[in-house]
Short mmCIF file of C-alpha atoms in Angstrom, two decimals:
data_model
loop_
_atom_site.label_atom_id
_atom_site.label_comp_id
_atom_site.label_asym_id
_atom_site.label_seq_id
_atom_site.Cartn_x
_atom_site.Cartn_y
_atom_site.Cartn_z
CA UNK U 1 -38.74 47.34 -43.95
CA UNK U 2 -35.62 47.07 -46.37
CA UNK U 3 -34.13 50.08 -44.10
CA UNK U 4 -34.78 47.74 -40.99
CA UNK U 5 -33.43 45.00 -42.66
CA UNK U 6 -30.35 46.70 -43.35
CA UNK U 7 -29.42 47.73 -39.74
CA UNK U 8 -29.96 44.24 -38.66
CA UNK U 9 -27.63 43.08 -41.62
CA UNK U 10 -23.60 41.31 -40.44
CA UNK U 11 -22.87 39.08 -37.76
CA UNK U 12 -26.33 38.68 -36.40
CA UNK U 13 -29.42 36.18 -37.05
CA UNK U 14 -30.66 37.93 -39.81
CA UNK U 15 -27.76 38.74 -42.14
CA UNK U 16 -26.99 39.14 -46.71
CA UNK U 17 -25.76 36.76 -48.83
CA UNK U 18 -21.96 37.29 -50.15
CA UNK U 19 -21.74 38.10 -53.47
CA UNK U 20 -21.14 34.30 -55.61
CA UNK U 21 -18.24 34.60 -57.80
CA UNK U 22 -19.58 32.67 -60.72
CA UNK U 23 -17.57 31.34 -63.91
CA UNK U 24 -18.05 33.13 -67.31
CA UNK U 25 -20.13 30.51 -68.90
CA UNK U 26 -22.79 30.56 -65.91
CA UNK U 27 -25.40 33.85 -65.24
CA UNK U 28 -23.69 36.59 -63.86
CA UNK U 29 -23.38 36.99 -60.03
CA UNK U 30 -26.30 38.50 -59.11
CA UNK U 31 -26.09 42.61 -57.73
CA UNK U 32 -26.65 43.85 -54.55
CA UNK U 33 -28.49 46.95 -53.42
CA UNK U 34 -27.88 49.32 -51.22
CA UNK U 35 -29.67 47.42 -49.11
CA UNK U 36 -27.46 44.07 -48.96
CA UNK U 37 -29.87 42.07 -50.61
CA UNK U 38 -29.13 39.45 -53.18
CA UNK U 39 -30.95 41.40 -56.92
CA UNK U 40 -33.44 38.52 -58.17
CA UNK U 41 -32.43 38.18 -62.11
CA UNK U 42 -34.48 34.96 -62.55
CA UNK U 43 -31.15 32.64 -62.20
CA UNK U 44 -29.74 32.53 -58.48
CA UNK U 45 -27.02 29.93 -56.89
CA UNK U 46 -27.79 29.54 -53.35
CA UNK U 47 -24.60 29.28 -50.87
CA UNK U 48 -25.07 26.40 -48.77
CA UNK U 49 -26.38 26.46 -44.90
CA UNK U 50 -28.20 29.25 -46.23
CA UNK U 51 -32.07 29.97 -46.17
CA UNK U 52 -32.99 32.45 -48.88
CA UNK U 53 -37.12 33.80 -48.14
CA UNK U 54 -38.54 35.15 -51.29
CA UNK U 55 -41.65 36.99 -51.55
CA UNK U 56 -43.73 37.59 -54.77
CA UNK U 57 -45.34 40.80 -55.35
CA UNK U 58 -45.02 41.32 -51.10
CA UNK U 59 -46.51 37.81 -49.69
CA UNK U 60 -44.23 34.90 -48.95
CA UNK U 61 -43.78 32.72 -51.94
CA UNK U 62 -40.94 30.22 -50.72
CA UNK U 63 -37.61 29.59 -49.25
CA UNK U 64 -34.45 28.64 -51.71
CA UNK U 65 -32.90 25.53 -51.06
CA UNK U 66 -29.04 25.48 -51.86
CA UNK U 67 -27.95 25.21 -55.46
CA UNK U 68 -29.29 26.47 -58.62
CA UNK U 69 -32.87 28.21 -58.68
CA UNK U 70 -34.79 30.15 -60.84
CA UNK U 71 -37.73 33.00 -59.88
CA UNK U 72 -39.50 35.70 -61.97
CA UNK U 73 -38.16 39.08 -62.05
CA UNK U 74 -39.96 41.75 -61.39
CA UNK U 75 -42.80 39.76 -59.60
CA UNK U 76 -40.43 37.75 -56.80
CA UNK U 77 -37.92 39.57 -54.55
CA UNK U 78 -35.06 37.95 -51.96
CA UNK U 79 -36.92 39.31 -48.43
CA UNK U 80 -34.29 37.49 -45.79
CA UNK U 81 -31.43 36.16 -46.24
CA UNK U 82 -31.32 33.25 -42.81
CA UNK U 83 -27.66 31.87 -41.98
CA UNK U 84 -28.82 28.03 -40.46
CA UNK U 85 -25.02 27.84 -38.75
CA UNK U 86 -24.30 27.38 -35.66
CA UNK U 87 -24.64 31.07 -34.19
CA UNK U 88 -22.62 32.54 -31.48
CA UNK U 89 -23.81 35.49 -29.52
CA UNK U 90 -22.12 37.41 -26.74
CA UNK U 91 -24.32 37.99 -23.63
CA UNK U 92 -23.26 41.56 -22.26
CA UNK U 93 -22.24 42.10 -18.27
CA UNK U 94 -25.75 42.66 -16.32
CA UNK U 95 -26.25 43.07 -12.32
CA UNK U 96 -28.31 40.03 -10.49
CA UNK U 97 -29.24 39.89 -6.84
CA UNK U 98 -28.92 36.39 -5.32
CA UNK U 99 -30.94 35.19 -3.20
CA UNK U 100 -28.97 36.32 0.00
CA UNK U 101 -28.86 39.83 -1.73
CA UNK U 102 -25.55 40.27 -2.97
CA UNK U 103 -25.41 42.20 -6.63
CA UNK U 104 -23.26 40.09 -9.00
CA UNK U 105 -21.64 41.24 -12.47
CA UNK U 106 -22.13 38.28 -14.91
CA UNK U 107 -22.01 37.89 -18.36
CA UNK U 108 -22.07 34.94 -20.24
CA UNK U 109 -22.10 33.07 -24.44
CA UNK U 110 -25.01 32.16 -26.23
CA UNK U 111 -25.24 28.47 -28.88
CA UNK U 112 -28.46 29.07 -30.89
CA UNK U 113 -29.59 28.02 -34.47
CA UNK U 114 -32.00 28.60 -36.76
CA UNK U 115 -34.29 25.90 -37.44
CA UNK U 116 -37.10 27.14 -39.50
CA UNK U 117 -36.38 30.23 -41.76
CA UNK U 118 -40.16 31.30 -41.95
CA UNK U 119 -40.63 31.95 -38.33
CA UNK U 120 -36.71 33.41 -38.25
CA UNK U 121 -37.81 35.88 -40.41
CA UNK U 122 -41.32 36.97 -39.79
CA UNK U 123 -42.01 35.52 -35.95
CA UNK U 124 -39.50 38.21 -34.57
CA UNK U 125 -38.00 41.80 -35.10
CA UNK U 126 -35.06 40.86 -34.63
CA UNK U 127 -34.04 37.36 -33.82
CA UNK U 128 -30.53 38.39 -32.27
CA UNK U 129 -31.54 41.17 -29.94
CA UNK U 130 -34.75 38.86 -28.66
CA UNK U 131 -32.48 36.06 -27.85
CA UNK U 132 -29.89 38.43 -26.11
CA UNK U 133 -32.48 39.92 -24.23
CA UNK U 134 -34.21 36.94 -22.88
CA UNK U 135 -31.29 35.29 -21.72
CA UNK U 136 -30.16 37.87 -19.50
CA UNK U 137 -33.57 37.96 -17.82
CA UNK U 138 -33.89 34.96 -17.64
CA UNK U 139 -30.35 34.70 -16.11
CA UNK U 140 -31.36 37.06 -13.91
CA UNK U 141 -34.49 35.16 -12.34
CA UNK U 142 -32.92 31.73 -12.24
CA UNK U 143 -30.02 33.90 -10.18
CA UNK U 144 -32.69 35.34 -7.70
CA UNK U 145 -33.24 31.71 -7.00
CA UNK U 146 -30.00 30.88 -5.39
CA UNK U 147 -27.56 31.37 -2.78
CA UNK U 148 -24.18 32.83 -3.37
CA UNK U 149 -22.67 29.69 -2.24
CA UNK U 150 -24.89 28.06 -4.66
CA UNK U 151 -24.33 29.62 -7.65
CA UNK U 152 -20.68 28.53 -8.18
CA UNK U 153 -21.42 25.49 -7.16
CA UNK U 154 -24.24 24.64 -9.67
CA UNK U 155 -23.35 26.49 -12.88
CA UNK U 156 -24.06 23.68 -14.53
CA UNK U 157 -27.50 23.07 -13.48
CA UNK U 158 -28.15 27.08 -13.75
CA UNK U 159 -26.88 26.89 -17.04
CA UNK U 160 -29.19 24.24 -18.37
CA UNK U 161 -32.21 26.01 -16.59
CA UNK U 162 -31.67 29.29 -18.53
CA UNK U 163 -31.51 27.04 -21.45
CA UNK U 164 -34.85 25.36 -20.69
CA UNK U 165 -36.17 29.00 -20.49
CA UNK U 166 -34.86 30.03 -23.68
CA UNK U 167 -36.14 27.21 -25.60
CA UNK U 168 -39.78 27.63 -24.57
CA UNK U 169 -40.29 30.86 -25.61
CA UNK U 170 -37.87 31.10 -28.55
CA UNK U 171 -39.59 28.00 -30.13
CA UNK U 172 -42.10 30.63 -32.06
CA UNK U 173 -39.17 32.17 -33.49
CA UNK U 174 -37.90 29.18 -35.30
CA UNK U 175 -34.85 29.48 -32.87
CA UNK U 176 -32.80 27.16 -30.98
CA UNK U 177 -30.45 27.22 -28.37
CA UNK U 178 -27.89 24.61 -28.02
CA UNK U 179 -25.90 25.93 -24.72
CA UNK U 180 -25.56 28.91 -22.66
CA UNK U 181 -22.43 29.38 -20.73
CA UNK U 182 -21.52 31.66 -18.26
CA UNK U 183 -18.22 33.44 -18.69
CA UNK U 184 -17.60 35.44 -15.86
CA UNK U 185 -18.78 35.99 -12.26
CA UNK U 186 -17.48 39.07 -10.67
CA UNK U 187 -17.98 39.54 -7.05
CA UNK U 188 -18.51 42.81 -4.81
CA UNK U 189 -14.85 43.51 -3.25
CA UNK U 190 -16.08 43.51 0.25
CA UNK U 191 -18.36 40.15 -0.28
CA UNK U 192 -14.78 38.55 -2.47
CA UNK U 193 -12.72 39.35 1.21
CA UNK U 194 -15.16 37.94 3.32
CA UNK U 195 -14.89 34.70 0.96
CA UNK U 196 -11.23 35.03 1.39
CA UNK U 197 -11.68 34.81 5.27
CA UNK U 198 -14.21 32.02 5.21
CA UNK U 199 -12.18 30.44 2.98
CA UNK U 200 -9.20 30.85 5.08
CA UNK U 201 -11.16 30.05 8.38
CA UNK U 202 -12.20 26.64 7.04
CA UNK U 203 -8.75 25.36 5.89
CA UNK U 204 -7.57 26.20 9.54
CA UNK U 205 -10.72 24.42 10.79
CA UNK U 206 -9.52 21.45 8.51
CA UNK U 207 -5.75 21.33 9.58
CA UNK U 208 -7.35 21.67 13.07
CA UNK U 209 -9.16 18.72 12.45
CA UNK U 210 -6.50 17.02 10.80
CA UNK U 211 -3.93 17.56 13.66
CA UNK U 212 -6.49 16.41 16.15
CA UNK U 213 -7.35 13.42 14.38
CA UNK U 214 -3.39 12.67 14.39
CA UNK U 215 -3.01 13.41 17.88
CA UNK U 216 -5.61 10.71 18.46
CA UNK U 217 -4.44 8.21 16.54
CA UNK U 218 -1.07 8.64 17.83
CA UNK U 219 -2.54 8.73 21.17
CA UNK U 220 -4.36 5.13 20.16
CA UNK U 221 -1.50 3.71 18.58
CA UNK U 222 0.86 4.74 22.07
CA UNK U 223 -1.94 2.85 24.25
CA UNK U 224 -2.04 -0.19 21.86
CA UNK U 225 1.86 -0.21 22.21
CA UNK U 226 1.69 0.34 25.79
CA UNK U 227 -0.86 -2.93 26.05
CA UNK U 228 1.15 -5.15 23.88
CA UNK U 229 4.06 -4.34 26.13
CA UNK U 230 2.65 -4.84 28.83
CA UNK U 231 0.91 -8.46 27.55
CA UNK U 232 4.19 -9.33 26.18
CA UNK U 233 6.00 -8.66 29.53
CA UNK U 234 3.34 -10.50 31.98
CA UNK U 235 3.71 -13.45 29.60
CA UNK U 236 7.42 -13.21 29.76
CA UNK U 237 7.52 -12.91 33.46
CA UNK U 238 4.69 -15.73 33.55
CA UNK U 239 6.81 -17.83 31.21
CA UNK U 240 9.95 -16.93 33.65
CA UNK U 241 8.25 -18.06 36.65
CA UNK U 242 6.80 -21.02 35.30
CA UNK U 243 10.70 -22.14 34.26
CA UNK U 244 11.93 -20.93 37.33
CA UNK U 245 9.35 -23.18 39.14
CA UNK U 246 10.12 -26.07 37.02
CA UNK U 247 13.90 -25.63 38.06
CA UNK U 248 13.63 -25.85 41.66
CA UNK U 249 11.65 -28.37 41.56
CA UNK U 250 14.19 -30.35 39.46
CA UNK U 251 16.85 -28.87 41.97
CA UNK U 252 14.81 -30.11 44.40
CA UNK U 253 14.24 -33.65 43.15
CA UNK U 254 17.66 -33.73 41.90
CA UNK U 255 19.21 -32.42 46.04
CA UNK U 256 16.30 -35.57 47.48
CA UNK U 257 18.03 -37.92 44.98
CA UNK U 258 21.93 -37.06 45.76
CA UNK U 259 20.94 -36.98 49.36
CA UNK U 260 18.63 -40.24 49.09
CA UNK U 261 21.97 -41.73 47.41
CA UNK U 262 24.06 -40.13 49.98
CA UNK U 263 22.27 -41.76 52.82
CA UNK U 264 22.07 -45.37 51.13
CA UNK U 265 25.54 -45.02 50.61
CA UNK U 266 26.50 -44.03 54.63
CA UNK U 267 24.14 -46.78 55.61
CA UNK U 268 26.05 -48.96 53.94
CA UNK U 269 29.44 -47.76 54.73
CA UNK U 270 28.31 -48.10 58.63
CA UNK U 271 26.88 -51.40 58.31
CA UNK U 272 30.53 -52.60 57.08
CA UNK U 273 33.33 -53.33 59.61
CA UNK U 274 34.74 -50.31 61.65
CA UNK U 275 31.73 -48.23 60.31
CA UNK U 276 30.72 -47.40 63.60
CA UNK U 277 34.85 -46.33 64.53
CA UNK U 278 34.54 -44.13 60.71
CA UNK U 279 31.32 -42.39 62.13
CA UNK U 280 33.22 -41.76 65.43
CA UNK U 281 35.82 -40.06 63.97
CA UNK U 282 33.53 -37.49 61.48
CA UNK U 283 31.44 -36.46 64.44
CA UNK U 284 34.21 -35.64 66.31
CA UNK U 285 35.38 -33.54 63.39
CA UNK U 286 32.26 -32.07 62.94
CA UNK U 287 32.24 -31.21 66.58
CA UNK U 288 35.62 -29.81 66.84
CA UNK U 289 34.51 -27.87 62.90
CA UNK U 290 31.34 -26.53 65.05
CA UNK U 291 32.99 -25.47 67.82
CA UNK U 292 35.64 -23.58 65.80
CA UNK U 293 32.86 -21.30 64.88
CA UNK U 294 31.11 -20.73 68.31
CA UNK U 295 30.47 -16.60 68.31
CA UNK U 296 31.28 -16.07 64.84
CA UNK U 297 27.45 -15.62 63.78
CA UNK U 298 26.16 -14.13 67.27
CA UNK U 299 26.98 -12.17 70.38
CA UNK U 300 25.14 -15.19 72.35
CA UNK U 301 26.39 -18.01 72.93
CA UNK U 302 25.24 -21.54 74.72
CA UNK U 303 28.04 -23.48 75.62
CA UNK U 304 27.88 -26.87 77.68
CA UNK U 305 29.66 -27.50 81.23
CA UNK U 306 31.97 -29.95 79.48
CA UNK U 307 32.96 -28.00 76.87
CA UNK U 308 36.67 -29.30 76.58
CA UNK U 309 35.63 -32.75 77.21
CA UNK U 310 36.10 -34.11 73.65
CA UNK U 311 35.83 -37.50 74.20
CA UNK U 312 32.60 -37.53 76.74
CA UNK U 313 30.80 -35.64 74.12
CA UNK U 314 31.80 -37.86 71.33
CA UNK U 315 31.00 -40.92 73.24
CA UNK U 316 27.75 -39.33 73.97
CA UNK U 317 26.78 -38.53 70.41
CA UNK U 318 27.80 -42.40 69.44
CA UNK U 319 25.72 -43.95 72.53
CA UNK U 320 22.39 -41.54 70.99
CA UNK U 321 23.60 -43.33 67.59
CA UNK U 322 23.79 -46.55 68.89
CA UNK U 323 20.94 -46.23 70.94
CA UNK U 324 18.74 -45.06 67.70
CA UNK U 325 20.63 -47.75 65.26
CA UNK U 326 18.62 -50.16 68.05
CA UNK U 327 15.56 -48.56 68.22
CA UNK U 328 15.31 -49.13 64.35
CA UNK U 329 16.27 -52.86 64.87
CA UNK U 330 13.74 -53.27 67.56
CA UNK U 331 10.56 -51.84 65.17
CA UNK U 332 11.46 -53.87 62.23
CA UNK U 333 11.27 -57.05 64.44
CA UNK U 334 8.76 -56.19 65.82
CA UNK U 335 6.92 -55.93 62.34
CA UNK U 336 8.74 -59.02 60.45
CA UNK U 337 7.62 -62.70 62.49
CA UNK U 338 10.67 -63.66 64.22
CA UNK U 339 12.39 -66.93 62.33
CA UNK U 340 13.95 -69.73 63.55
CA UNK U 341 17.48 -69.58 64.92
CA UNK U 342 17.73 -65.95 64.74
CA UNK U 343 19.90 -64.15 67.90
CA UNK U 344 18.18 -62.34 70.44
CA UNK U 345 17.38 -59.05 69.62
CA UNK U 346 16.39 -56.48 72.52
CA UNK U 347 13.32 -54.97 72.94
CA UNK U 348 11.96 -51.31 72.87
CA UNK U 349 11.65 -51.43 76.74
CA UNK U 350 15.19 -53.39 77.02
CA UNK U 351 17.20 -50.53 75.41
CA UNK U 352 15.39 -47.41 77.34
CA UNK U 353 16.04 -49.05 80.31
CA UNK U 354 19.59 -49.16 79.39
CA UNK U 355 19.15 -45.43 77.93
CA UNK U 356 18.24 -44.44 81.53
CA UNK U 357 20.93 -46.75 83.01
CA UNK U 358 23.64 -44.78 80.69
CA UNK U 359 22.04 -41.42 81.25
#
């Protein structure tokens, strides 16, 4: 057993005290053996975070607590020597088979302590090589579980699953582990390239995507403009036609009124003296302006018998005037009572028997 002990003795679990420099008024450091084992001369100093298991004459007797204590030479012997640090442990490269069959190469770091010294040292072999081995099958079930996709993704959860595992069956041991990392994944060569191609394949499908969706939007924001132009330019023409509108009809009201004015104002001049002479004289200019531009605006042209015959058609255009002028007199008698003193007026019959008579 002290053989066994020995080979497990260094950086593991299960591992001998340093030798304790003491001063030269306190017991002498204690010896070690050949076997690495602190030599029990009734006075030891326990290092601290250290868990020394002493048996007496070959049964467990007790576990040193750090500091000063004393046992019985001869009859009690230093059996294990338990480090209760924080323990590292390197978990070598192993092959696992996902669940869509493809062989990965991981390894991965082990966070374990020892929390009882008793079951440390007589629950298990060896504490180190236990732990080691049930992480990597353990690692290698929970792996079986998932997807290669998966597994990168969910590290974390695989992680804390193989820590789960751990636990329950290391709790016998008086072990326990605080973390498990993975360190490396290493992918098949053929399986890494077709990850580079899908990988590849779905950033294209993104900026695919991506230029699509801009084409769209650019397509929608073209249309929108195109609408709002449009809008913009029916209510521009609307607005243009409503203005225009509202200026003819001022040009129109505006022409009514000059020419309303106009009219008042040639009534009046002909109702003066010589009026009727004044409106003899601008229809004969008139007539002679008209018949200045006689086949100017057409090929055809209707021209009277008495075309040089000024003053017949002058004379004719003032009788029509005269005989109208008369026919307006005659109506408004004929609507207004006739008073008292007033001349004789003609009536309607009077002056178309004279119309006929002139004609």
């Amino acid at each position: 057993m002290l053989a066994q002990a020995a080979r497990r003795a260094g950086p593991g679990l299960l591992r001998r005290a340093p030798v304790v420099k003491q001063p030269a008024w306190l017991a002498p450091a204690p010896q070690r053996l050949n076997s690495g084992l602190p030599v029990n001369i009734g006075v030891l100093f326990v290092p601290q975070q250290e868990a020394w298991v002493v048996e007496r004459m070959g049964k467990f007797h007790r576990i040193l607590e750090p500091g000063l204590n004393f046992l019985i030479p001869l009859l009690d012997r230093i059996r294990y020597v338990q480090s209760l640090k924080e323990i590292v442990i390197n978990v070598p490269e192993q092959s696992a088979v996902t669940l869509d069959n493809v062989t990965l190469q991981i390894d991965g770091v082990l966070y374990l302590r020892v929390m009882d010294p008793y079951k440390a040292s007589y629950g298990v072999e060896d504490p180190e090589y236990a732990v080691t081995q049930l992480a990597q099958t353990t690692m290698r079930s929970e792996l079986g579980k998932l997807s290669l996709d998966r597994v990168f993704r969910e590290r974390e959860s695989l992680n804390a699953n193989i820590v789960d595992a751990i636990n329950q069956a290391s709790d016998c041991w008086g072990i326990r582990c605080l973390r498990y990392e993975i360190k490396d994944i290493h992918v098949p060569p053929r399986v890494k390239e077709s990850m580079q191609m899908q990988v590849e394949a779905e950033r294209r499908k993104r900026a695919t995507v991506l230029e699509s969706e801009g084409t769209r939007e650019s397509a929608i924001n073209v249309a929108e403009g195109q609408k709002q132009a449009q809008i913009l330019a029916s209510e521009a023409e609307k607005a243009e036609q409503i203005n225009k509108a509202a200026g003819e009809a001022n040009a129109m009201l505006v022409r009514a009124k000059a020419k309303a004015e106009a009219i008042q104002l040639l009534a009046a001049a002909l109702a003066q003296q010589h009026g009727s002479a004044a409106a003899s004289l601008s229809v004969a200019e008139q007539y002679v302006s008209a018949f200045s531009k006689l086949a100017k605006d057409s090929n055809t042209v209707l021209l009277p018998t008495n075309t040089g015959d000024v003053t017949h058609m002058v004379a004719q255009a003032l009788g029509i005037y005269t005989t109208l002028t008369k026919t307006q007199a005659v109506k408004t008698r004929d609507e207004l009572p006739p008073a008292h003193g007033d001349p004789q007026i003609p009536s309607t019959e009077m002056l178309k028997s004279e119309q006929v008579t002139s004609s």
